[in-house]
Amino acid sequence: MIENLLKERILILDGAMGTAIQNFLLEENDFRGQEFENHAFNLKGNNDVLNLTKPEIIAEIHKKYIDAGADIIETNTFNSNALSQQEYGLADLVYRLNFEGAKIAKQQAQNADKQVFVAGSIGPTSKLLSLSPDINRPEFRATDFDFLATTYAEQVSGLIDGGVDILLIETAFDALNVKAALYAVSQVFDNKQVKLPVMVSATVNDRYGHTLTGQSLEAFYNSISHFPLLSFGLNCSFGAEMLMPLIERLHKVIPCYLSIYPNAGLPNEMGHYDETPCFTASVIEKMAQRGLLNIVGGCCGTTPEHISEIKKHLQNIPPRSILHCHCGLDPQSLENKAIPAFAGMTKSLIVSGLENVVIDKKISNFVNIGERTNVAGSAKFARLIREKNYEEAAQIAKNQIENGASIIDINFDDAMLNSAEEMEKFVRYISNDADIAKAALMIDSSDWQTIVAGLKNFQGKSIVNSISLKEGKEVFLQKAREIQRLGAAIIVMAFDEKGQAASFERKIEICRRAYDLLTQKLDFQPYNIIFDVNVLTIGTGIDEHNNYAVDFIEAVRWIKNNLKGALTSGGISNLSFAFRGNNAIREAMHSVFLYHAINAGLDMGIVNPAMLQIYDDIEPNLLQKVENVVLNKTKNATEELLEYASSCHSREGGNPPQNKTFQPTGDSRLRGNDTILAVENRLANALRYGNSEFLADDLREALQKYSSAVEIIEKPLMAAMDKVGELFGEGKMFLPQVIKSAKVMKTAIEILQPEIETQKSAEFSQKRPKIVIATAKGDIHDIGKNILCIMLACNNFEVIDLGIMVENQAVIEAIKLHKPDFVGVSALITPSLSEMADLCQMLENEQFKLPFFVGGAAASAIHTAVKLSPLYSFGVFYG
């Protein structure tokens, strides 16, 4: 009902409760009641306790403001929260203070001869979540998000039960505090199955419109814009005249009703407010005549006389016109009906730190997200975090911002780190540095608690990277709902219960499903949804991978055309992993890929700017070969790029050219020039260069020298494969070359197989090495594992691949069934490491006697040695 009135006229809010109480000149005893005699505290100044000790005084004040013309009266509950009341020893009475405060106001509203609404006053408490009270401990906070949310929830429950019509979160100086309050409101609404209009009013710390934490008003609103507000505005701080320019600014960007209730000017030397009711009202009248206002009242120093005068000055002035309001009372109103002043507010993703960052193709063709504050992307950052050197780690964040990054990716997923703890500490640490805090954050983790820790310690609007459908619809919606309540945009990875989407068809199938769930089940605004359709490695030498880049680009194009309003992103460096060690090739691949992906609609990406080249500056021959690989233009594209990489100088970062890694292809490389190479060397070259042209001849010769075919496999061939692995680890061979080497190894075994059968070698023909391999529970990444399976099969292993998201019990059962020689589990995400630890314990309990190999990006030699090896006595090995 209040929304209908706001469309018709400017509503009048009451004036200052504290000023009115002071005017009664209450003596100390007036603040104390019989039930408080056991509290050895001075309650003077605790105005809220009057709800219990002198309710008649509060009722009289409400009546005076109603008589003066107020349409909305505030409850006397500004400090009725546990943090404020514990100073008086009354924290256990918080619910009663709010309940009685609401009842007193509601009774007066019902006694009025007109319609009067009661707004439950919710103050900011005396604590900040965004800044440390101790300059020597930037990561310290006097309270935390969860405690504050619980505190607010108790207050909100009392107000609702007491009968308020509106909730008013006021005098807000820290957006993170308001997030905690709104989070609590949302929870209480759900628990009580009610929904009330919610108003938020901020207070600024300077004339330029910054809050106490240094955040701009625009960024402040954006930080809490996830909640459907009835109104947003300003109170306290200054008088109406000084707040007018800020209200004019807010009018241009706030798509909900706008409120102001200023002080009666600035206090004099004695702390009194001298601004007259007529002057205050005349300034507010000017704002109203400009069409800036919807709700008007008074704060510190204002009296019923101020409210009466404001009421007179605003007679017959229409309210601020607004056709589109995120008030949340009517879901149909969320359609695009914005007036021109708000055009774009519902179409662009706006994230924020202390300032807003707009992600819109009309403003910036592509947003590059800084990646150096990621322990997986920067060895230096990882080392500093492990050393607890947050000051120097923060400098890395600052350097990214100084180099142009407006969003920085923060990730602490490392086997040897408590990622949730590190996320909390680092986000708190950098929040105290305005040069860093101005940027928006991408809270990046595969661990849910780590994501939550980041969101609960950042005052701006961040991006969560990421969630997916891998655990099913219900878990997906549950996590998305929590992210929505905490005020962040969301990256959705193209994964589902079946695994990672590699093909175009699978990518768009999953994205359509996720989009529909988010927009239809949770009312997620499309501009808060970002799809990452998986940048996968190309140029691996495996035919199935050749179209990965094209599938990504076309999926981006499809999303922009079909999932209206949604954005797209990607982790660019994955694309070129096959050419690890040759930065010149990798840079060209990234640049070409981005050129086409951005043209298809890619909005943002995580990429190191140092690993990019200007598209037009790429050497023409290299550009053509890279284009052929990225766009899968020719059948031999990977071979041609490999040849180019082999014949050009390898460049490591910006260092001078190194010696050539490979010689040109040709017979001389395999067979020798002036002298005939030993057969072992020829076999080694065949595997190293992936050439099986002379393999049969060389193996026949080797059979004359070695006692058996098995000996050839175990000695020269395995020695050659060891060398291949060594070169790959040093970055001197690339993935497609390793795949070719494995295929040559497979061919060699096939050539020798008849000889093995003839020699009846039980060791080799009847018992091939056998491995049970799986991707750990909670993880669906299997591209790397699949490549490993190919390479193991090429080396005569029998591979039992259990797939993705494999329960530990399923691994145990497979071991009992297949009786393998080895077991291996991989994990890309750090939460799956706990599954590995549990599996170690299960292997120990079963008293198995087989090596357990762990691998994947999440695993490490240190973690394996420290966390896993002690759990399984037979042996845990890092691969």
PDB file of N, CA and C in Angstrom, residues 840-841 844 862-876:
ATOM      1  N   CYS A 840      43.095 -42.660   1.416  1.00  0.00           N
ATOM      2  CA  CYS A 840      44.323 -43.202   2.019  1.00  0.00           C
ATOM      3  C   CYS A 840      43.992 -44.007   3.268  1.00  0.00           C
ATOM      4  N   GLN A 841      43.135 -43.464   4.107  1.00  0.00           N
ATOM      5  CA  GLN A 841      42.773 -44.138   5.337  1.00  0.00           C
ATOM      6  C   GLN A 841      42.033 -45.444   5.040  1.00  0.00           C
ATOM      7  N   GLU A 844      44.457 -48.056   3.917  1.00  0.00           N
ATOM      8  CA  GLU A 844      45.185 -48.572   5.073  1.00  0.00           C
ATOM      9  C   GLU A 844      44.320 -49.564   5.855  1.00  0.00           C
ATOM     10  N   ILE A 862      54.504 -31.632  -1.727  1.00  0.00           N
ATOM     11  CA  ILE A 862      54.522 -31.316  -0.295  1.00  0.00           C
ATOM     12  C   ILE A 862      53.265 -31.834   0.390  1.00  0.00           C
ATOM     13  N   HIS A 863      52.120 -31.548  -0.210  1.00  0.00           N
ATOM     14  CA  HIS A 863      50.868 -32.007   0.386  1.00  0.00           C
ATOM     15  C   HIS A 863      50.838 -33.528   0.476  1.00  0.00           C
ATOM     16  N   THR A 864      51.332 -34.197  -0.560  1.00  0.00           N
ATOM     17  CA  THR A 864      51.352 -35.655  -0.561  1.00  0.00           C
ATOM     18  C   THR A 864      52.222 -36.187   0.575  1.00  0.00           C
ATOM     19  N   ALA A 865      53.375 -35.558   0.747  1.00  0.00           N
ATOM     20  CA  ALA A 865      54.302 -36.017   1.784  1.00  0.00           C
ATOM     21  C   ALA A 865      53.789 -35.729   3.191  1.00  0.00           C
ATOM     22  N   VAL A 866      53.202 -34.535   3.373  1.00  0.00           N
ATOM     23  CA  VAL A 866      52.827 -34.105   4.724  1.00  0.00           C
ATOM     24  C   VAL A 866      51.448 -34.610   5.132  1.00  0.00           C
ATOM     25  N   LYS A 867      50.499 -34.554   4.202  1.00  0.00           N
ATOM     26  CA  LYS A 867      49.111 -34.828   4.562  1.00  0.00           C
ATOM     27  C   LYS A 867      48.641 -36.244   4.212  1.00  0.00           C
ATOM     28  N   LEU A 868      49.190 -36.824   3.144  1.00  0.00           N
ATOM     29  CA  LEU A 868      48.663 -38.105   2.671  1.00  0.00           C
ATOM     30  C   LEU A 868      49.525 -39.303   3.049  1.00  0.00           C
ATOM     31  N   SER A 869      50.818 -39.186   2.835  1.00  0.00           N
ATOM     32  CA  SER A 869      51.702 -40.339   3.066  1.00  0.00           C
ATOM     33  C   SER A 869      51.574 -40.945   4.459  1.00  0.00           C
ATOM     34  N   PRO A 870      51.433 -40.143   5.516  1.00  0.00           N
ATOM     35  CA  PRO A 870      51.303 -40.754   6.850  1.00  0.00           C
ATOM     36  C   PRO A 870      50.046 -41.600   7.021  1.00  0.00           C
ATOM     37  N   LEU A 871      49.085 -41.453   6.111  1.00  0.00           N
ATOM     38  CA  LEU A 871      47.812 -42.154   6.269  1.00  0.00           C
ATOM     39  C   LEU A 871      47.801 -43.545   5.647  1.00  0.00           C
ATOM     40  N   TYR A 872      48.782 -43.817   4.765  1.00  0.00           N
ATOM     41  CA  TYR A 872      48.789 -45.109   4.053  1.00  0.00           C
ATOM     42  C   TYR A 872      50.220 -45.628   4.004  1.00  0.00           C
ATOM     43  N   SER A 873      50.443 -46.688   4.704  1.00  0.00           N
ATOM     44  CA  SER A 873      51.820 -47.127   4.962  1.00  0.00           C
ATOM     45  C   SER A 873      52.510 -47.718   3.740  1.00  0.00           C
ATOM     46  N   PHE A 874      51.756 -48.243   2.745  1.00  0.00           N
ATOM     47  CA  PHE A 874      52.434 -48.901   1.630  1.00  0.00           C
ATOM     48  C   PHE A 874      53.068 -47.901   0.671  1.00  0.00           C
ATOM     49  N   GLY A 875      52.506 -46.714   0.564  1.00  0.00           N
ATOM     50  CA  GLY A 875      53.140 -45.711  -0.281  1.00  0.00           C
ATOM     51  C   GLY A 875      52.152 -44.848  -1.052  1.00  0.00           C
ATOM     52  N   VAL A 876      52.257 -43.532  -0.840  1.00  0.00           N
ATOM     53  CA  VAL A 876      51.471 -42.559  -1.602  1.00  0.00           C
ATOM     54  C   VAL A 876      52.452 -41.732  -2.414  1.00  0.00           C
TER      55      VAL A 876
END
